Amino acid sequence: MSLQPLLEVRDLDVSFYSDKKAIPAVRGANLTVYPGQTVAIVGESGSGKSTTAHAIIGLLPGTGKIVGGEIIFDGKDIAHSSKKGFQALRGDQIGLVPQDPMTNLNPLWRVGDQIKEALVANDIAKGSDADRRVLALLEEAGLGDVERRARQYPHEFSGGMRQRALIAMGLAARPKLLIADEPTSALDVTVQKQILDHLDGLTDELGTAVLLITHDLGLAAERADHIVVMYRGSIVESGPALEILKNPEHPYTRRLVSSAPSIASQRLSSVKAREEVRQQAVQTAGEIAAEIATAEGVVGKGENEIIVVDGLTKVFMLPGDRPWRKTELRAVDDVSFSLRRGTTTAIVGESGSGKSTVARMVLGLLKPTAGTVLFDGYDTAQLKGKRQMALRRQMQPVFQNPYASLDPMYSIYKSIEEPLETHKIGSAKEREAKVRDLLDKVSLPTSLMRRYPNELSGGQRQRVAIARALALEPEVVVLDEAVSALDVLVQAQILELLNDLQAEMGLSYLFITHDLAVVRQIADDVLVMQNGKVVEAASVNEVFDNPGESYTRRLLDAIPGRDLLTTA
Amino acid sequence: MWWYAARRILQTIPVILGSTLLIYALVFLRPGDPIRAIFGDKPVSDSVIEQVRAQYNFDQPFLLQWLLFLKGAITLDFGQSFTGRDVSDLVAEAFPVTIKLALMALVIEAVLGIVAGTIAGLRKGKLFDSTMLVTSLLVIAVPIFVFGFVMQLIFGVKLGWFPPTVGGNTSFYNLLLPAIVLALVSFAYIVRLTRTSVAGNLTADHVRTARAKGLSEGVVVRRHVLRNSLIPTVTFLGADLGALMAGAIVTEGIFNIPGIGNLAFNAIKRGETPTIVSVVTIMVLVYVLTSLIVDLLYAWLDPRIRYA
């Protein structure tokens, strides 16, 4: 490591302007990157980590402006470079691997052409020489069959392949500094690990310095030499990676360390806490079951296993290459499991594994091709009319995206009240009391009732979605990636809330997720799915401590920061 | 793709059957007797009238009239006009004129509209953008015949840059002023469409990635903004070729152009069913074919679209 830093950011201030009013996004940020070093900026959404990165490469969106400080790159202050000045830097001096592989490739150009552009623009190669370089770059990024791949369009690539193409693009002109902005957060964990391993190897080999932007402290600690923690636009802590993980000083960093799922999932305390939750929940659920057995107007016999799924299969017919030919897609293949009252069964799998399709069939939103779903002893497919309505009340969903699952035109009050109104429960007064009670349960102030979803944060919205699901006092809640879109700290809070509610109300959860790391804090049984089939079904501790399948082991190994935990 | 194109072309058969039947019904329900109107105030014997009526099948019930027309159409015999000329000859004379006019208008509106729209989109909120927005709103709001007469008066009569009416000589130069008038409204729509699309695409993630590669601003706009922005504009242009041919009725009237609009207008006045139906059939064919071409153009513009 030479003494001369490659990048030095000094007292950087960035503001966004709306109606002539400055809204500061980054305040007095300082960081240093030496040649060949990997530095990670960690923070939650809105912390200013991406804004800092975009300021360095001169790509601040919209009204963003650098209002103070210096960005010294290779000995020169580039903070106030002209458009042309930045243009000369981009590509061959500073490269970028952007966040979302789905939107960062132009859908209308062949992948090879998009990489070739970078070579031509930076005067590295031209014509057929550039074509040959493109193939070498794609191979270097870990893609096989490169000649065919280069001629394909982005939509013919999977997410992981697209991210590899973006890496090839970012490194095409051999930059001295590569900014990797959450390069893998949109990908499945196993793919994430492959890509990061590959990026690590490549940048080591080329001696490229990397500025890694991430929200995951575990990932940062695993991949970076040096960590910079950002919180609300300021850098609150920075230091060697392991040092930060072991001795966090700032209270925010401490919270981050304690709630990062990749780290929390390893702690024995979370296993114990879960145990207590389950005991209480099972007891409450038992009392409810006893009532149900004799109650009227509900679906149920009060059985111990509230959901029993047997041989569930879903086959989609897709149009084939000829209009009269159809191809079969077996999205879910012979899946069987049961959910005990007051416990959580997690279904874990990567995208395309069929886990969400199972959830939709359990909820009765999709008709299975074969197999049955028993809800407390009754076949849900046989229920009609009133009894079907009753079933809908007893089983409620919470979906992934709290931005999309709340009607933006409905106030929070109306969103939560709507299910009560649909099922004609109580008078207007009673319903209002119920909504207040529900907001209280999910720890939201009742002053929020008259607000609209766009005025709420992501975590608050997901709380509202949970309150709405609980309005009808269901026995089962199906949580389809319910915490996946949230920042780590918020995620930890929501998981805690879900645990509390389960203990208090004796709820049973069907928890669908792609992230094995969060499973340990909430689930009792785990179903690992791959390509529509269940590859492993066991208790959560068995899966974590003694995984039976190589696929499960791969999922576990892919959780970032796993190896650091023994030391942390 | 070939299967898709074949299916689309097969779809035109019911469309043409339906539209001709509809036109037959409309002309049949039209008040007045077209045959008596031919002779005007001249005294004619009833037997002559009956003879002429039979000549044009007007003595048959209208469903039969329609079937007889279809029977002729299959053998490319579209009947005769009241002046005794073959309808196919009339259409063959008028159709190229209108096609020429409509294509000229299409080129004018596409080239100018896309250029102006792109500049406005790139400079969103600046002076050029605001000027374009106000101008296009004005053009859309004022009826086309007002522009037609005003421009005819200024450029044709007062300044004498163009001939005020076209008449028999349908040269490129003579058709230029009518083509501009015809293109005006669509030009305004294209400016707005392209502008919104360009401005939206400018903030797309892949455009930022393109900049991060070190591409110059010109390359970024040409390769990564413009092509992605053209898809809605192409849709509009395709649908517009048909609309331009229909809109030509007004423009052809103002500038006295012997096109299909004039032909149809006069045929409708006289109740000359064979001519009206033939013209409409051609219009329908043009509509169906251009929309097919547009859909195939999509697949070329956007590789994600594949037809099966």
Short mmCIF file of N, CA, C and O in Angstrom, two decimals, chain A residues 54 57 59 87 90-91 94-96 98-100 103-109 113-115 117-118 121-122 153 155 166 169 320 323-324, chain B residues 3 7 204-217 219 222-225 227-229 231 300-306 308:
data_model
loop_
_atom_site.label_atom_id
_atom_site.label_comp_id
_atom_site.label_asym_id
_atom_site.label_seq_id
_atom_site.Cartn_x
_atom_site.Cartn_y
_atom_site.Cartn_z
N HIS A 54 -22.15 8.81 -5.68
CA HIS A 54 -22.50 9.48 -6.94
C HIS A 54 -21.77 10.82 -7.07
O HIS A 54 -21.46 11.25 -8.18
N ILE A 57 -18.29 10.30 -8.58
CA ILE A 57 -18.20 10.04 -10.01
C ILE A 57 -18.96 11.10 -10.83
O ILE A 57 -19.09 11.01 -12.05
N LEU A 59 -22.18 12.00 -10.81
CA LEU A 59 -23.48 11.59 -11.35
C LEU A 59 -24.60 11.81 -10.35
O LEU A 59 -25.50 11.01 -10.22
N GLN A 87 -16.34 13.43 -17.52
CA GLN A 87 -16.45 12.48 -18.62
C GLN A 87 -15.11 11.79 -18.87
O GLN A 87 -15.05 10.61 -19.16
N ARG A 90 -14.55 9.23 -15.95
CA ARG A 90 -15.41 8.06 -15.88
C ARG A 90 -14.93 6.97 -16.82
O ARG A 90 -14.46 7.24 -17.92
N GLY A 91 -15.07 5.76 -16.39
CA GLY A 91 -14.69 4.64 -17.24
C GLY A 91 -13.27 4.19 -16.98
O GLY A 91 -13.05 3.15 -16.38
N ILE A 94 -12.42 6.09 -12.89
CA ILE A 94 -13.39 5.64 -11.89
C ILE A 94 -14.48 4.85 -12.60
O ILE A 94 -15.11 5.35 -13.53
N GLY A 95 -14.67 3.62 -12.19
CA GLY A 95 -15.73 2.79 -12.78
C GLY A 95 -16.89 2.63 -11.80
O GLY A 95 -16.75 2.90 -10.61
N LEU A 96 -18.03 2.20 -12.32
CA LEU A 96 -19.21 2.03 -11.46
C LEU A 96 -19.87 0.69 -11.74
O LEU A 96 -20.10 0.33 -12.89
N PRO A 98 -23.41 -0.61 -10.77
CA PRO A 98 -24.60 -0.09 -10.12
C PRO A 98 -25.40 -1.16 -9.38
O PRO A 98 -25.08 -2.34 -9.43
N GLN A 99 -26.45 -0.69 -8.72
CA GLN A 99 -27.18 -1.51 -7.78
C GLN A 99 -28.09 -2.57 -8.41
O GLN A 99 -27.99 -3.73 -8.09
N ASP A 100 -28.98 -2.14 -9.29
CA ASP A 100 -30.04 -3.05 -9.71
C ASP A 100 -29.77 -3.57 -11.12
O ASP A 100 -29.90 -2.84 -12.09
N THR A 103 -32.43 -2.94 -14.06
CA THR A 103 -32.72 -1.68 -14.73
C THR A 103 -31.47 -0.98 -15.26
O THR A 103 -31.58 0.05 -15.90
N ASN A 104 -30.31 -1.54 -14.98
CA ASN A 104 -29.10 -0.80 -15.33
C ASN A 104 -28.48 -1.16 -16.67
O ASN A 104 -27.49 -0.59 -17.07
N LEU A 105 -29.09 -2.13 -17.36
CA LEU A 105 -28.66 -2.40 -18.73
C LEU A 105 -29.74 -1.88 -19.66
O LEU A 105 -30.93 -2.02 -19.38
N ASN A 106 -29.32 -1.29 -20.77
CA ASN A 106 -30.31 -0.82 -21.74
C ASN A 106 -30.94 -2.03 -22.42
O ASN A 106 -30.25 -2.82 -23.04
N PRO A 107 -32.27 -2.19 -22.29
CA PRO A 107 -32.91 -3.41 -22.81
C PRO A 107 -32.85 -3.53 -24.33
O PRO A 107 -33.11 -4.60 -24.87
N LEU A 108 -32.52 -2.46 -25.04
CA LEU A 108 -32.62 -2.48 -26.49
C LEU A 108 -31.31 -2.78 -27.21
O LEU A 108 -31.29 -2.87 -28.43
N TRP A 109 -30.20 -2.88 -26.47
CA TRP A 109 -28.92 -3.16 -27.12
C TRP A 109 -28.36 -4.48 -26.63
O TRP A 109 -28.55 -4.86 -25.49
N ASP A 113 -22.53 -5.18 -27.23
CA ASP A 113 -22.42 -3.81 -27.73
C ASP A 113 -22.30 -2.81 -26.58
O ASP A 113 -21.60 -1.80 -26.70
N GLN A 114 -23.01 -3.09 -25.49
CA GLN A 114 -22.98 -2.15 -24.36
C GLN A 114 -21.62 -2.15 -23.68
O GLN A 114 -21.21 -1.14 -23.11
N ILE A 115 -20.92 -3.28 -23.70
CA ILE A 115 -19.57 -3.31 -23.13
C ILE A 115 -18.57 -2.68 -24.09
O ILE A 115 -17.68 -1.94 -23.70
N GLU A 117 -19.07 -0.28 -26.10
CA GLU A 117 -19.16 1.18 -25.98
C GLU A 117 -18.15 1.74 -25.02
O GLU A 117 -17.51 2.77 -25.28
N ALA A 118 -18.01 1.04 -23.86
CA ALA A 118 -17.09 1.53 -22.83
C ALA A 118 -15.65 1.51 -23.35
O ALA A 118 -14.87 2.40 -23.05
N ALA A 121 -15.36 4.39 -26.05
CA ALA A 121 -15.42 5.73 -25.47
C ALA A 121 -14.12 6.08 -24.75
O ALA A 121 -13.74 7.24 -24.69
N ASN A 122 -13.44 5.08 -24.19
CA ASN A 122 -12.22 5.36 -23.46
C ASN A 122 -10.96 5.09 -24.28
O ASN A 122 -9.87 4.96 -23.74
N TYR A 153 -29.51 -10.24 -25.70
CA TYR A 153 -30.03 -9.01 -25.08
C TYR A 153 -30.18 -9.22 -23.58
O TYR A 153 -30.30 -10.35 -23.12
N HIS A 155 -32.58 -9.10 -21.56
CA HIS A 155 -33.70 -9.88 -21.03
C HIS A 155 -33.48 -11.38 -21.16
O HIS A 155 -34.21 -12.17 -20.60
N LEU A 166 -22.51 -6.27 -15.89
CA LEU A 166 -22.26 -4.92 -15.39
C LEU A 166 -20.87 -4.81 -14.77
O LEU A 166 -20.24 -3.75 -14.85
N MET A 169 -18.53 -4.45 -17.53
CA MET A 169 -18.64 -3.08 -18.03
C MET A 169 -17.87 -2.11 -17.14
O MET A 169 -17.13 -1.25 -17.62
N GLY A 320 -45.71 -22.15 -26.33
CA GLY A 320 -44.45 -22.69 -26.84
C GLY A 320 -44.02 -21.99 -28.11
O GLY A 320 -44.50 -20.90 -28.43
N PRO A 323 -47.88 -22.04 -32.13
CA PRO A 323 -49.12 -21.67 -31.45
C PRO A 323 -49.88 -22.88 -30.89
O PRO A 323 -50.61 -22.74 -29.92
N TRP A 324 -49.73 -24.06 -31.49
CA TRP A 324 -50.49 -25.20 -31.01
C TRP A 324 -49.71 -26.01 -29.98
O TRP A 324 -50.19 -26.98 -29.44
N TRP B 3 -46.03 -16.52 -38.56
CA TRP B 3 -47.34 -17.02 -38.15
C TRP B 3 -48.19 -15.87 -37.60
O TRP B 3 -49.38 -15.75 -37.89
N ARG B 7 -51.66 -14.47 -39.17
CA ARG B 7 -52.89 -14.42 -38.37
C ARG B 7 -53.49 -13.01 -38.42
O ARG B 7 -54.70 -12.84 -38.53
N ALA B 204 -33.40 7.40 -16.40
CA ALA B 204 -33.39 5.95 -16.23
C ALA B 204 -32.03 5.49 -15.72
O ALA B 204 -31.01 6.10 -16.00
N ASP B 205 -32.06 4.38 -14.97
CA ASP B 205 -30.82 3.84 -14.40
C ASP B 205 -29.79 3.53 -15.47
O ASP B 205 -28.61 3.80 -15.30
N HIS B 206 -30.26 2.93 -16.59
CA HIS B 206 -29.26 2.50 -17.58
C HIS B 206 -28.61 3.69 -18.27
O HIS B 206 -27.51 3.56 -18.81
N VAL B 207 -29.26 4.84 -18.24
CA VAL B 207 -28.64 6.04 -18.81
C VAL B 207 -27.51 6.52 -17.89
O VAL B 207 -26.44 6.91 -18.36
N ARG B 208 -27.74 6.41 -16.59
CA ARG B 208 -26.67 6.76 -15.65
C ARG B 208 -25.49 5.82 -15.82
O ARG B 208 -24.33 6.25 -15.83
N THR B 209 -25.81 4.53 -15.99
CA THR B 209 -24.74 3.55 -16.22
C THR B 209 -23.95 3.90 -17.48
O THR B 209 -22.73 3.80 -17.50
N ALA B 210 -24.67 4.31 -18.52
CA ALA B 210 -24.01 4.68 -19.78
C ALA B 210 -23.05 5.84 -19.55
O ALA B 210 -21.93 5.86 -20.04
N ARG B 211 -23.49 6.81 -18.75
CA ARG B 211 -22.61 7.95 -18.44
C ARG B 211 -21.41 7.48 -17.64
O ARG B 211 -20.29 7.93 -17.87
N ALA B 212 -21.65 6.55 -16.69
CA ALA B 212 -20.55 6.07 -15.84
C ALA B 212 -19.49 5.37 -16.66
O ALA B 212 -18.36 5.25 -16.24
N LYS B 213 -19.86 4.85 -17.84
CA LYS B 213 -18.89 4.19 -18.70
C LYS B 213 -17.94 5.19 -19.32
O LYS B 213 -16.94 4.80 -19.93
N GLY B 214 -18.29 6.49 -19.24
CA GLY B 214 -17.44 7.51 -19.83
C GLY B 214 -17.89 7.92 -21.22
O GLY B 214 -17.14 8.56 -21.95
N LEU B 215 -19.12 7.57 -21.60
CA LEU B 215 -19.63 7.97 -22.92
C LEU B 215 -19.88 9.47 -22.94
O LEU B 215 -20.23 10.07 -21.93
N SER B 216 -19.71 10.07 -24.14
CA SER B 216 -19.99 11.50 -24.24
C SER B 216 -21.51 11.70 -24.25
O SER B 216 -22.27 10.79 -24.55
N GLU B 217 -21.92 12.93 -23.93
CA GLU B 217 -23.34 13.23 -23.79
C GLU B 217 -24.10 12.92 -25.09
O GLU B 217 -25.22 12.39 -25.06
N VAL B 219 -23.44 10.67 -27.42
CA VAL B 219 -23.62 9.22 -27.59
C VAL B 219 -24.69 8.72 -26.63
O VAL B 219 -25.54 7.90 -26.99
N ARG B 222 -28.07 9.75 -28.11
CA ARG B 222 -28.41 9.04 -29.35
C ARG B 222 -28.69 7.57 -29.11
O ARG B 222 -29.67 7.03 -29.56
N ARG B 223 -27.78 6.92 -28.36
CA ARG B 223 -27.90 5.47 -28.24
C ARG B 223 -28.78 5.01 -27.10
O ARG B 223 -29.41 3.96 -27.18
N HIS B 224 -28.82 5.77 -26.01
CA HIS B 224 -29.50 5.24 -24.83
C HIS B 224 -30.77 5.98 -24.45
O HIS B 224 -31.54 5.49 -23.65
N VAL B 225 -30.97 7.18 -24.98
CA VAL B 225 -32.20 7.90 -24.65
C VAL B 225 -33.17 7.86 -25.82
O VAL B 225 -34.32 7.47 -25.68
N ARG B 227 -33.53 6.07 -28.78
CA ARG B 227 -34.17 4.85 -29.26
C ARG B 227 -35.21 4.35 -28.27
O ARG B 227 -36.30 3.92 -28.64
N ASN B 228 -34.89 4.40 -26.97
CA ASN B 228 -35.83 3.95 -25.97
C ASN B 228 -37.07 4.83 -25.91
O ASN B 228 -38.13 4.40 -25.49
N SER B 229 -36.91 6.08 -26.34
CA SER B 229 -38.04 7.01 -26.24
C SER B 229 -38.96 6.93 -27.45
O SER B 229 -40.05 7.49 -27.43
N ILE B 231 -40.52 4.45 -28.89
CA ILE B 231 -41.58 3.44 -29.00
C ILE B 231 -42.99 4.04 -28.97
O ILE B 231 -43.79 3.76 -29.87
N TRP B 300 -38.62 -4.81 -33.84
CA TRP B 300 -37.30 -4.37 -34.28
C TRP B 300 -36.73 -3.35 -33.31
O TRP B 300 -35.54 -3.36 -32.97
N LEU B 301 -37.60 -2.44 -32.83
CA LEU B 301 -37.15 -1.40 -31.91
C LEU B 301 -36.84 -1.99 -30.54
O LEU B 301 -35.91 -1.57 -29.87
N ASP B 302 -37.66 -2.93 -30.10
CA ASP B 302 -37.51 -3.47 -28.76
C ASP B 302 -37.36 -4.99 -28.83
O ASP B 302 -38.33 -5.70 -29.04
N PRO B 303 -36.13 -5.48 -28.65
CA PRO B 303 -35.90 -6.92 -28.81
C PRO B 303 -36.63 -7.77 -27.79
O PRO B 303 -36.71 -8.98 -27.95
N ARG B 304 -37.18 -7.16 -26.75
CA ARG B 304 -37.92 -7.96 -25.78
C ARG B 304 -39.24 -8.45 -26.33
O ARG B 304 -39.83 -9.40 -25.85
N ILE B 305 -39.74 -7.74 -27.37
CA ILE B 305 -41.03 -8.12 -27.93
C ILE B 305 -40.82 -9.18 -29.01
O ILE B 305 -40.10 -8.97 -29.96
N ARG B 306 -41.43 -10.31 -28.82
CA ARG B 306 -41.36 -11.38 -29.82
C ARG B 306 -42.78 -11.88 -30.04
O ARG B 306 -43.51 -12.12 -29.09
N ALA B 308 -45.48 -14.67 -31.37
CA ALA B 308 -45.62 -16.09 -31.68
C ALA B 308 -47.07 -16.38 -32.03
O ALA B 308 -47.94 -15.60 -31.67
#
